[in-house]
RNA sequence: GGUCGGAUGGCCGAGUGGCUAGGCAGUGGUCUGCAAAACCAUCUACACCAGUUCGAAUCUGGUUCCGACCUCCA
């Protein structure tokens, strides 16, 4: 495969850089996964869809990628100091691990619905308590932490003063962090507000607790990612990803912990996805500006006029760059739905082509568009640009089908490439699938439709308009639309 | 208040110092038994004010507005 250099925007340097893996041909990528204390948020879905495409594209380029995405099932503190999982357990009268199981399964279902690939390893924080305790010990041994009343804190103050590392990723000014006077509950044992817990002493009523050299307790939230990335990807690995909102404090503290334990930066490249907004505002449960994935799919929400299929939602997400905020509106979804259908239709049309012409202008343009699509994808995973080239190809495909463009100028080799690359983009890289015709039911449905189309075309040939129109109108009532192109009739869900 | 990012045509959303992003919607046409679809053509832009430049939506400064983070957050 002939692909130009891969460029990516590194949050650590705030610049686009040429990607060079630590080990030729291999990539280690860690992405912060969900905290499984409630149903997946649509914003989570965007992040994981984005990284899924990055993962898929890296693999497409020929890299062997180890993609690690954790499940946070312990140690995530709320304002009042209570663990998120424990809180969920109390609220639902369940064992903490029941809560974890329930929402982990729900999360996996949603990832499947969005047709994302599972990561290579999906470690759980609760399964890596030993590694986390070890990391706390390493940090203590290196002098970057202190024990206080059964809890262990990272000494941010000392670390900031002695190493020029803290604040680099998130762009914080350390001096300002150090004068921060905000008081947090249950953290009275800290020497300084900027310090953060790497091991927390468990209260009497705390449900999730483990033995440690410092007594019964549980790991700090930031620690799990440090411990698990180190375990599965090594002290330094290629790519670390996550949502923009995790930059501070989570990622900043992660860097501090890794540095504190191992003396080096954990990741060479940091990738951050931007937020999904709705009607121009951040989605938030408290002010009602939110929609669940299910609500989007079924249309059962005041924010949408109808339901949109998961693939339409995914296609919608692909239209914006991963580093841009994206505004979800009903109008935008309607537009996405039509665009998505158009893309899938063209895919089907293309599959029916055969050619053995002599390469002419069309041939050249098709090759150029394909080259550009890959170049743009290699430029910091610019999906919207690559998608734009794909739509220009849709235009060519439809033109060839309708005879506006000469099929005789298309060589067999180029057609073969077009079929392969187009499919690679839509299915292998973007992870889209035709939600109308793919799958077992889809095939049955398509078989039935082909029969109906044939019967209608028989009627049309006999100029039996009442019959052919009745078929067309009845199907339309069933939300199935027939499209009569030259010689071929196709169908699609309206 | 601090830090960072943004402001693009009716909507969503790319991008670049001079050349059509793309999708959806609109308009005119072609095709069609009719229609839809498709195709061809086409109209709406770069928040505001200065400056740099032969030339800026793209660079610089200021203004206004918006968002994110600073506290759990993808």
Coordinates of C-alpha atoms (C1' of nucleotides) in Angstrom, one line a residue:
Chain A
X1 CA 0.0 0.0 0.0
X2 CA 1.3 3.4 -1.0
X3 CA 0.3 5.9 1.6
X4 CA 2.0 9.1 2.5
X5 CA 3.2 10.0 5.9
X6 CA 0.6 9.9 8.7
X7 CA 0.3 13.3 10.4
X8 CA -1.5 13.7 13.7
X9 CA -2.2 16.5 16.1
X10 CA -0.4 15.9 19.3
X11 CA -2.1 17.6 22.3
X12 CA 1.2 17.5 24.2
X13 CA 2.9 19.9 21.7
X14 CA -0.2 21.4 20.2
X15 CA 1.1 20.7 16.8
X16 CA 0.6 18.4 13.9
X17 CA 3.5 16.0 13.8
X18 CA 4.6 13.2 11.6
X19 CA 3.8 9.9 13.3
X20 CA 6.7 7.6 14.0
X21 CA 5.9 4.5 16.0
X22 CA 8.3 3.5 18.8
X23 CA 8.7 0.2 17.1
X24 CA 8.4 0.0 13.4
X25 CA 5.1 -1.6 12.3
X26 CA 3.6 -1.7 15.8
X27 CA 1.4 0.8 17.7
X28 CA 0.3 0.8 21.3
X29 CA -2.8 2.9 21.9
X30 CA -4.6 3.5 25.2
X31 CA -8.0 5.2 25.3
X32 CA -9.8 6.1 28.5
X33 CA -13.0 4.1 28.6
X34 CA -16.3 4.7 30.4
X35 CA -17.1 4.7 34.0
X36 CA -19.9 2.1 34.2
X37 CA -22.3 3.6 36.7
X38 CA -25.1 4.5 34.3
X39 CA -26.2 4.2 30.7
X40 CA -23.7 5.4 28.1
X41 CA -23.9 9.0 27.2
X42 CA -24.2 9.9 23.5
X43 CA -21.0 12.1 23.9
X44 CA -19.1 9.0 25.0
X45 CA -20.3 7.3 21.8
X46 CA -18.8 10.1 19.7
X47 CA -15.4 9.7 21.4
X48 CA -15.3 6.0 21.0
X49 CA -16.6 6.1 17.4
X50 CA -13.7 8.6 16.7
X51 CA -11.1 6.3 18.2
X52 CA -12.6 3.3 16.5
X53 CA -12.0 5.0 13.2
X54 CA -8.5 5.9 14.2
X55 CA -7.9 2.3 15.3
X56 CA -9.3 1.0 12.0
X57 CA -7.3 3.4 9.9
X58 CA -4.1 2.6 11.6
X59 CA -4.7 -1.1 11.0
X60 CA -5.7 -0.3 7.4
X61 CA -2.3 1.4 7.0
X62 CA -0.8 -2.0 7.9
X63 CA 0.2 -1.4 11.6
X64 CA -0.3 -4.0 14.2
X65 CA -2.2 -2.1 16.8
X66 CA -2.7 -3.1 20.4
X67 CA -5.7 -1.0 21.4
X68 CA -6.4 -0.9 25.2
X69 CA -9.5 0.7 26.5
X70 CA -10.3 0.4 30.1
X71 CA -13.5 0.0 32.1
X72 CA -13.6 2.2 35.1
X73 CA -15.4 0.2 37.8
X74 CA -13.9 1.6 40.9
X75 CA -12.2 4.7 42.4
X76 CA -14.1 7.4 40.6
X77 CA -15.0 10.0 43.3
X78 CA -17.9 12.3 43.3
X79 CA -17.9 15.7 45.0
X80 CA -18.9 14.3 48.3
X81 CA -16.2 11.7 48.2
X82 CA -18.5 8.7 47.4
X83 CA -17.5 6.3 44.8
X84 CA -19.6 6.5 41.6
X85 CA -20.1 2.8 41.5
X86 CA -21.1 2.6 45.2
X87 CA -23.5 5.4 44.7
X88 CA -25.1 3.6 41.8
X89 CA -25.2 0.4 43.8
X90 CA -27.0 2.1 46.7
X91 CA -29.4 3.8 44.4
X92 CA -30.4 0.6 42.6
X93 CA -30.1 -1.7 45.6
X94 CA -27.5 -3.8 43.9
X95 CA -24.1 -5.2 44.6
X96 CA -21.5 -2.8 43.2
X97 CA -20.4 -5.5 40.7
X98 CA -24.0 -5.9 39.6
X99 CA -24.1 -2.3 38.7
X100 CA -20.8 -2.7 36.9
X101 CA -21.9 -5.7 35.0
X102 CA -25.2 -4.2 34.0
X103 CA -23.7 -1.0 32.5
X104 CA -20.7 -2.8 31.0
X105 CA -23.0 -5.0 29.0
X106 CA -25.1 -1.9 28.1
X107 CA -21.9 -0.2 26.9
X108 CA -20.8 -3.1 24.9
X109 CA -24.2 -3.4 23.2
X110 CA -24.1 0.3 22.3
X111 CA -20.6 -0.1 20.8
X112 CA -21.9 -3.0 18.8
X113 CA -24.8 -1.0 17.6
X114 CA -22.5 1.7 16.4
X115 CA -20.5 -1.0 14.7
X116 CA -17.2 -0.3 16.5
X117 CA -14.6 -2.9 16.9
X118 CA -13.8 -4.2 20.4
X119 CA -10.4 -3.1 21.7
X120 CA -7.6 -5.7 21.9
X121 CA -7.7 -5.5 25.7
X122 CA -10.4 -4.1 27.9
X123 CA -9.0 -4.1 31.4
X124 CA -11.0 -3.3 34.5
X125 CA -9.7 -1.1 37.3
X126 CA -11.0 -3.6 39.9
X127 CA -8.9 -6.4 38.3
X128 CA -5.7 -4.4 38.6
X129 CA -5.6 -3.4 42.3
X130 CA -2.3 -5.1 42.8
X131 CA -0.7 -3.2 39.9
X132 CA -2.1 0.0 41.3
X133 CA -0.8 -0.7 44.8
X134 CA 2.6 -1.4 43.2
X135 CA 2.5 1.9 41.4
X136 CA 1.7 3.7 44.6
X137 CA 4.7 2.1 46.2
X138 CA 6.9 3.0 43.3
X139 CA 5.8 6.6 43.5
X140 CA 6.4 6.7 47.3
X141 CA 9.8 5.1 46.8
X142 CA 10.7 7.8 44.3
X143 CA 9.7 10.4 46.7
X144 CA 6.7 11.8 44.8
X145 CA 4.1 10.8 47.3
X146 CA 3.2 10.8 50.9
X147 CA 1.0 8.8 53.2
X148 CA -1.4 10.6 55.4
X149 CA -3.9 8.9 57.7
X150 CA -4.3 5.8 55.6
X151 CA -4.5 7.6 52.3
X152 CA -1.6 8.3 49.9
X153 CA -1.3 11.5 47.9
X154 CA 0.7 12.6 45.0
X155 CA 3.0 15.4 45.9
X156 CA 2.0 17.8 43.1
X157 CA 3.8 20.7 44.7
X158 CA 7.2 18.9 45.0
X159 CA 6.8 17.4 41.5
X160 CA 6.0 20.7 39.9
X161 CA 8.9 22.4 41.5
X162 CA 11.5 19.7 40.7
X163 CA 10.3 18.5 37.3
X164 CA 9.2 20.6 34.4
X165 CA 6.4 18.2 33.5
X166 CA 3.2 19.1 35.4
X167 CA 0.8 21.3 33.5
X168 CA 2.4 20.8 30.1
X169 CA -0.4 18.6 28.7
X170 CA -3.3 20.6 29.8
X171 CA -1.6 24.0 29.5
X172 CA -2.1 24.8 33.2
X173 CA 0.0 27.4 34.8
X174 CA 1.5 25.6 37.8
X175 CA 1.8 28.7 39.9
X176 CA -1.9 29.2 39.7
X177 CA -2.7 25.7 40.6
X178 CA -0.5 26.0 43.6
X179 CA -2.3 29.0 44.9
X180 CA -5.7 27.4 44.4
X181 CA -7.5 27.5 47.7
X182 CA -10.6 25.5 46.9
X183 CA -11.6 23.2 49.7
X184 CA -12.7 19.7 49.0
X185 CA -14.5 17.5 51.4
X186 CA -12.8 14.3 52.7
X187 CA -9.5 15.5 51.5
X188 CA -8.4 17.2 54.7
X189 CA -5.4 14.9 54.9
X190 CA -3.8 16.6 51.9
X191 CA -0.9 18.9 52.4
X192 CA -1.9 21.0 49.5
X193 CA -5.1 21.3 47.4
X194 CA -3.2 20.6 44.2
X195 CA -2.1 17.2 45.5
X196 CA -4.3 14.4 44.5
X197 CA -5.1 11.0 46.0
X198 CA -3.5 7.9 44.5
X199 CA -4.8 5.7 47.3
X200 CA -7.9 6.4 49.4
X201 CA -8.7 5.2 52.9
X202 CA -12.1 3.5 52.9
X203 CA -14.7 4.7 55.3
X204 CA -16.7 2.2 57.4
X205 CA -19.6 2.3 54.9
X206 CA -17.5 2.3 51.7
X207 CA -18.5 -0.8 49.7
X208 CA -15.6 -1.3 47.5
X209 CA -12.3 -1.9 49.5
X210 CA -9.1 -3.7 49.3
X211 CA -6.2 -4.4 51.6
X212 CA -3.1 -2.4 51.1
X213 CA 0.1 -1.5 52.9
X214 CA -1.8 1.6 54.1
X215 CA -4.8 -0.2 55.4
X216 CA -8.2 -0.9 53.7
X217 CA -8.9 1.4 50.9
X218 CA -9.3 1.9 47.1
X219 CA -7.2 3.4 44.3
X220 CA -7.5 7.0 43.2
X221 CA -9.3 7.4 39.9
X222 CA -6.3 8.7 37.9
X223 CA -4.2 5.8 39.0
X224 CA -5.9 3.0 37.1
X225 CA -5.1 4.3 33.6
X226 CA -1.4 4.8 34.6
X227 CA -1.2 1.2 36.0
X228 CA -3.0 -0.5 33.2
X229 CA -1.4 1.4 30.3
X230 CA 2.0 0.5 31.8
X231 CA 1.1 -3.1 32.3
X232 CA -0.2 -3.7 28.8
X233 CA 1.7 -1.2 26.7
X234 CA 4.8 -0.5 28.6
X235 CA 6.2 2.5 30.4
X236 CA 6.1 4.5 27.2
X237 CA 3.8 3.8 24.3
X238 CA 2.6 5.5 21.1
X239 CA -0.8 7.0 21.5
X240 CA -3.0 8.0 24.4
X241 CA -6.5 9.2 23.7
X242 CA -9.5 10.4 25.4
X243 CA -12.2 13.1 25.5
X244 CA -11.1 16.7 25.7
X245 CA -12.6 17.1 29.1
X246 CA -10.2 14.5 30.5
X247 CA -7.2 16.6 29.8
X248 CA -7.3 18.1 33.2
X249 CA -7.1 16.8 35.8
X250 CA -7.2 13.2 34.7
X251 CA -4.6 13.1 31.9
X252 CA -2.3 15.6 33.6
X253 CA -2.3 13.5 36.8
X254 CA -1.8 10.4 34.8
X255 CA 1.3 11.8 33.3
X256 CA 2.5 12.8 36.8
X257 CA 1.9 9.3 38.1
X258 CA 3.7 7.6 35.3
X259 CA 6.5 10.0 35.5
X260 CA 6.6 9.6 39.3
X261 CA 6.7 5.8 39.0
X262 CA 8.8 5.3 35.9
X263 CA 10.6 8.6 35.3
X264 CA 9.3 9.0 31.8
X265 CA 6.3 10.3 29.8
X266 CA 3.8 7.6 29.2
X267 CA 2.7 8.5 25.7
X268 CA 4.5 10.0 22.7
X269 CA 1.3 11.3 21.1
X270 CA -1.9 12.5 22.9
X271 CA -5.1 12.7 21.0
X272 CA -8.1 14.4 22.3
X273 CA -11.6 14.3 20.8
X274 CA -13.9 17.3 21.1
X275 CA -17.3 17.5 22.7
X276 CA -20.7 16.7 21.1
X277 CA -23.1 19.6 21.6
X278 CA -26.8 19.6 21.2
X279 CA -28.5 22.7 19.8
X280 CA -25.3 24.6 20.5
X281 CA -24.9 23.7 24.1
X282 CA -23.1 21.0 26.0
X283 CA -25.4 18.0 26.7
X284 CA -26.3 18.0 30.3
X285 CA -28.8 15.9 32.2
X286 CA -29.5 18.6 34.7
X287 CA -30.8 21.2 32.3
X288 CA -32.6 18.8 30.1
X289 CA -30.3 19.4 27.1
X290 CA -29.7 15.7 26.6
X291 CA -30.7 12.8 24.5
X292 CA -30.0 9.1 25.0
X293 CA -28.8 7.0 22.1
X294 CA -32.1 5.1 22.3
X295 CA -34.0 8.3 22.2
X296 CA -32.2 9.2 19.0
X297 CA -32.8 5.8 17.5
X298 CA -36.5 5.6 18.3
X299 CA -37.3 9.3 18.0
X300 CA -38.8 9.3 21.5
X301 CA -37.4 12.6 22.6
X302 CA -38.5 16.2 22.4
X303 CA -35.2 17.1 20.6
X304 CA -35.9 15.1 17.4
X305 CA -38.8 14.9 15.1
X306 CA -38.2 11.2 14.2
X307 CA -35.9 8.3 14.9
X308 CA -32.5 8.0 13.2
X309 CA -30.7 4.7 12.7
X310 CA -27.4 4.1 14.4
X311 CA -25.6 4.3 11.1
X312 CA -27.1 7.6 10.3
X313 CA -26.0 8.9 13.7
X314 CA -22.5 7.5 13.1
X315 CA -22.4 9.1 9.6
X316 CA -23.4 12.4 11.1
X317 CA -20.5 12.1 13.5
X318 CA -18.1 11.4 10.6
X319 CA -19.0 14.7 9.0
X320 CA -17.0 16.7 11.6
X321 CA -13.4 16.5 12.5
X322 CA -12.7 14.7 15.7
X323 CA -11.0 17.8 17.2
X324 CA -14.0 20.0 16.5
X325 CA -17.0 20.4 18.6
X326 CA -20.1 19.1 16.8
X327 CA -23.6 20.4 17.1
X328 CA -26.3 17.8 17.0
X329 CA -29.6 19.2 15.6
X330 CA -32.6 17.6 14.1
X331 CA -32.0 19.4 10.8
X332 CA -28.4 18.2 10.7
X333 CA -29.6 14.6 11.3
X334 CA -32.1 14.7 8.5
X335 CA -29.4 16.0 6.2
X336 CA -27.1 13.2 7.4
X337 CA -29.7 10.6 6.8
X338 CA -30.1 11.5 3.2
X339 CA -26.4 11.8 2.6
X340 CA -25.8 8.5 4.2
X341 CA -28.4 6.8 2.0
X342 CA -26.8 8.4 -1.1
X343 CA -23.5 7.0 -0.1
X344 CA -24.8 3.5 0.5
X345 CA -26.8 3.5 -2.7
X346 CA -23.7 4.4 -4.7
X347 CA -21.9 1.6 -3.0
X348 CA -24.5 -0.8 -4.3
X349 CA -24.5 0.6 -7.7
X350 CA -20.8 0.4 -7.9
X351 CA -20.8 -3.3 -7.0
X352 CA -22.8 -4.0 -10.1
X353 CA -20.3 -2.4 -12.4
X354 CA -18.0 -4.1 -14.8
X355 CA -15.6 -2.4 -17.1
X356 CA -12.8 -3.2 -19.5
X357 CA -12.3 0.2 -21.2
X358 CA -9.2 2.2 -21.9
X359 CA -8.2 4.6 -19.2
X360 CA -9.5 8.1 -20.0
X361 CA -10.4 11.2 -18.2
X362 CA -12.9 9.6 -15.8
X363 CA -10.3 6.9 -15.0
X364 CA -7.8 9.6 -14.1
X365 CA -10.2 11.6 -12.0
X366 CA -11.3 8.5 -10.1
X367 CA -7.7 7.6 -9.3
X368 CA -7.0 11.2 -8.2
X369 CA -10.0 11.3 -5.9
X370 CA -9.0 8.0 -4.3
X371 CA -5.5 9.2 -3.7
X372 CA -6.8 12.5 -2.2
X373 CA -9.2 10.6 0.1
X374 CA -6.3 8.6 1.6
X375 CA -4.0 11.6 1.8
X376 CA -6.7 13.5 3.7
X377 CA -7.4 10.6 6.0
X378 CA -3.7 10.5 6.7
X379 CA -3.7 14.1 7.6
X380 CA -4.8 13.8 11.2
X381 CA -7.7 11.5 10.4
X382 CA -9.7 14.1 8.4
X383 CA -12.9 12.1 7.9
X384 CA -14.9 15.1 6.6
X385 CA -12.4 15.7 3.9
X386 CA -12.2 12.0 2.9
X387 CA -15.9 11.8 3.0
X388 CA -16.2 14.8 0.6
X389 CA -13.9 13.0 -1.9
X390 CA -16.1 9.9 -1.5
X391 CA -19.2 12.0 -2.4
X392 CA -17.4 13.3 -5.5
X393 CA -16.8 9.6 -6.4
X394 CA -20.5 9.0 -5.8
X395 CA -21.1 11.6 -8.4
X396 CA -18.8 9.7 -10.9
X397 CA -20.5 6.4 -10.1
X398 CA -23.9 7.8 -10.7
X399 CA -22.7 9.5 -13.9
X400 CA -21.3 6.2 -15.2
X401 CA -24.5 4.4 -14.3
X402 CA -26.7 6.9 -16.1
X403 CA -24.4 7.1 -19.1
X404 CA -23.4 10.7 -18.6
X405 CA -19.8 9.5 -18.2
X406 CA -18.3 7.1 -20.6
X407 CA -17.8 3.6 -19.2
X408 CA -15.4 3.0 -22.1
X409 CA -12.9 5.3 -20.4
X410 CA -12.8 3.2 -17.3
X411 CA -10.2 0.5 -17.1
X412 CA -10.8 -2.8 -15.4
X413 CA -7.9 -2.0 -13.0
X414 CA -9.3 1.3 -11.9
X415 CA -12.8 -0.1 -11.5
X416 CA -11.3 -2.8 -9.3
X417 CA -9.4 -0.3 -7.3
X418 CA -12.5 1.9 -6.9
X419 CA -14.6 -1.0 -5.7
X420 CA -11.9 -2.1 -3.2
X421 CA -11.0 1.4 -1.9
X422 CA -14.6 2.6 -1.7
X423 CA -15.6 -0.5 0.3
X424 CA -12.5 -0.1 2.4
X425 CA -13.5 3.5 3.3
X426 CA -17.1 2.9 4.0
X427 CA -16.9 -0.5 5.8
X428 CA -13.3 -1.1 7.0
X429 CA -12.3 2.4 7.9
X430 CA -15.5 4.3 8.7
X431 CA -17.2 1.1 10.0
X432 CA -20.5 1.9 8.2
X433 CA -22.8 -0.7 7.1
X434 CA -25.9 -0.6 5.0
X435 CA -28.5 -0.8 7.8
X436 CA -31.2 -1.5 5.2
X437 CA -29.7 -4.3 3.1
X438 CA -26.8 -5.8 5.3
X439 CA -27.4 -8.7 7.6
X440 CA -29.5 -11.8 7.3
X441 CA -32.9 -10.1 7.5
X442 CA -31.6 -7.5 5.0
X443 CA -30.7 -10.2 2.5
X444 CA -34.2 -11.8 2.8
X445 CA -35.7 -8.4 2.4
X446 CA -33.6 -7.7 -0.6
X447 CA -34.6 -11.0 -2.1
X448 CA -38.3 -10.2 -1.7
X449 CA -37.8 -6.7 -3.1
X450 CA -36.0 -8.0 -6.2
X451 CA -39.0 -10.2 -6.8
X452 CA -41.4 -7.3 -6.5
X453 CA -39.3 -5.1 -8.6
X454 CA -39.2 -7.8 -11.3
X455 CA -43.0 -8.1 -11.3
X456 CA -43.4 -4.4 -11.5
X457 CA -41.0 -4.2 -14.4
X458 CA -43.0 -6.9 -16.2
X459 CA -46.0 -4.7 -15.7
X460 CA -44.2 -1.7 -17.0
X461 CA -43.0 -3.5 -20.1
X462 CA -46.7 -4.4 -20.8
X463 CA -47.5 -0.7 -20.2
X464 CA -49.8 -1.8 -17.3
X465 CA -49.4 1.5 -15.5
X466 CA -52.2 0.9 -12.9
X467 CA -50.4 -2.2 -11.7
X468 CA -46.9 -0.8 -11.7
X469 CA -48.1 2.4 -9.9
X470 CA -50.0 0.4 -7.4
X471 CA -46.9 -1.5 -6.5
X472 CA -44.9 1.7 -6.3
X473 CA -47.5 3.5 -4.2
X474 CA -48.1 0.6 -1.8
X475 CA -44.4 0.3 -1.2
X476 CA -44.2 4.0 -0.6
X477 CA -46.8 3.7 2.1
X478 CA -44.5 1.0 3.7
X479 CA -41.7 3.6 3.5
X480 CA -39.9 1.8 0.8
X481 CA -38.9 3.9 -2.2
X482 CA -38.2 2.6 -5.7
X483 CA -35.6 4.3 -7.8
X484 CA -35.8 3.7 -11.6
X485 CA -32.5 4.4 -13.1
X486 CA -31.7 3.5 -16.7
X487 CA -32.5 -0.2 -17.0
X488 CA -32.1 -0.9 -13.2
X489 CA -34.5 -0.4 -10.4
X490 CA -33.2 -0.2 -6.9
X491 CA -35.0 0.2 -3.6
X492 CA -34.3 2.0 -0.3
X493 CA -36.1 2.8 2.9
X494 CA -37.7 6.2 2.6
Chain B
rG1 C1' -11.9 35.6 37.3
rG2 C1' -7.9 32.3 34.8
rU3 C1' -6.5 29.0 30.5
rC4 C1' -7.7 27.2 25.7
rG5 C1' -10.6 26.9 21.4
rG6 C1' -14.3 28.8 18.1
rA7 C1' -17.4 32.6 15.1
rU8 C1' -18.0 30.2 7.4
rG9 C1' -23.8 30.7 2.8
rG10 C1' -31.1 28.6 4.9
rC11 C1' -28.9 24.1 8.2
rC12 C1' -24.6 20.8 9.4
rG13 C1' -19.6 21.2 8.4
rA14 C1' -14.2 21.2 5.9
rG15 C1' -10.4 24.2 4.2
rU16 C1' -6.7 27.5 2.2
rG17 C1' -2.9 34.0 1.7
rG18 C1' -4.9 34.4 -4.9
rC19 C1' -8.0 28.5 -7.7
rU20 C1' -15.7 24.7 -6.7
rA21 C1' -14.9 21.5 -0.1
rG22 C1' -18.8 18.0 0.8
rG23 C1' -23.8 16.7 2.6
rC24 C1' -28.9 18.6 3.1
rA25 C1' -32.3 22.4 1.6
rG26 C1' -33.6 26.2 -2.8
rU27 C1' -33.8 27.5 -8.2
rG28 C1' -33.6 26.3 -13.6
rG29 C1' -33.0 22.2 -16.9
rU30 C1' -32.2 16.8 -18.8
rC31 C1' -34.1 12.0 -18.2
rU32 C1' -38.9 9.5 -17.2
rG33 C1' -45.5 6.7 -19.3
rC34 C1' -46.1 9.9 -14.8
rA35 C1' -43.3 10.5 -10.5
rA36 C1' -39.3 9.7 -7.4
rA37 C1' -34.2 9.0 -7.9
rA38 C1' -30.1 10.4 -10.7
rC39 C1' -27.5 13.8 -13.8
rC40 C1' -26.3 19.0 -15.6
rA41 C1' -26.4 24.1 -14.4
rU42 C1' -27.1 27.7 -10.6
rC43 C1' -28.1 31.3 -6.1
rU44 C1' -27.2 32.3 -0.9
rA45 C1' -20.5 32.8 2.8
rC46 C1' -16.5 33.5 5.5
rA47 C1' -18.9 37.9 13.3
rC48 C1' -17.3 43.3 13.6
rC49 C1' -13.3 47.2 13.2
rA50 C1' -8.4 48.5 11.9
rG51 C1' -3.6 46.9 10.0
rU52 C1' 0.2 43.8 7.0
rU53 C1' 0.0 42.5 1.6
rC54 C1' -0.2 43.4 -5.4
rG55 C1' -4.0 40.3 -3.1
rA56 C1' -6.9 38.0 3.4
rA57 C1' -12.5 34.6 5.0
rU58 C1' -7.2 32.6 5.6
rC59 C1' -1.7 36.5 8.9
rU60 C1' -1.5 40.6 13.1
rG61 C1' -4.0 43.8 16.8
rG62 C1' -8.6 45.3 19.0
rU63 C1' -14.1 44.5 19.8
rU64 C1' -18.4 41.6 20.4
rC65 C1' -20.5 36.9 21.0
rC66 C1' -20.2 31.5 21.9
rG67 C1' -18.2 27.0 23.8
rA68 C1' -14.9 23.9 26.7
rC69 C1' -11.7 23.3 30.9
rC70 C1' -10.4 25.3 35.8
rU71 C1' -15.0 20.6 40.3
rC72 C1' -17.3 14.5 38.3
rC73 C1' -17.4 14.3 33.0
rA74 C1' -16.0 11.3 26.5

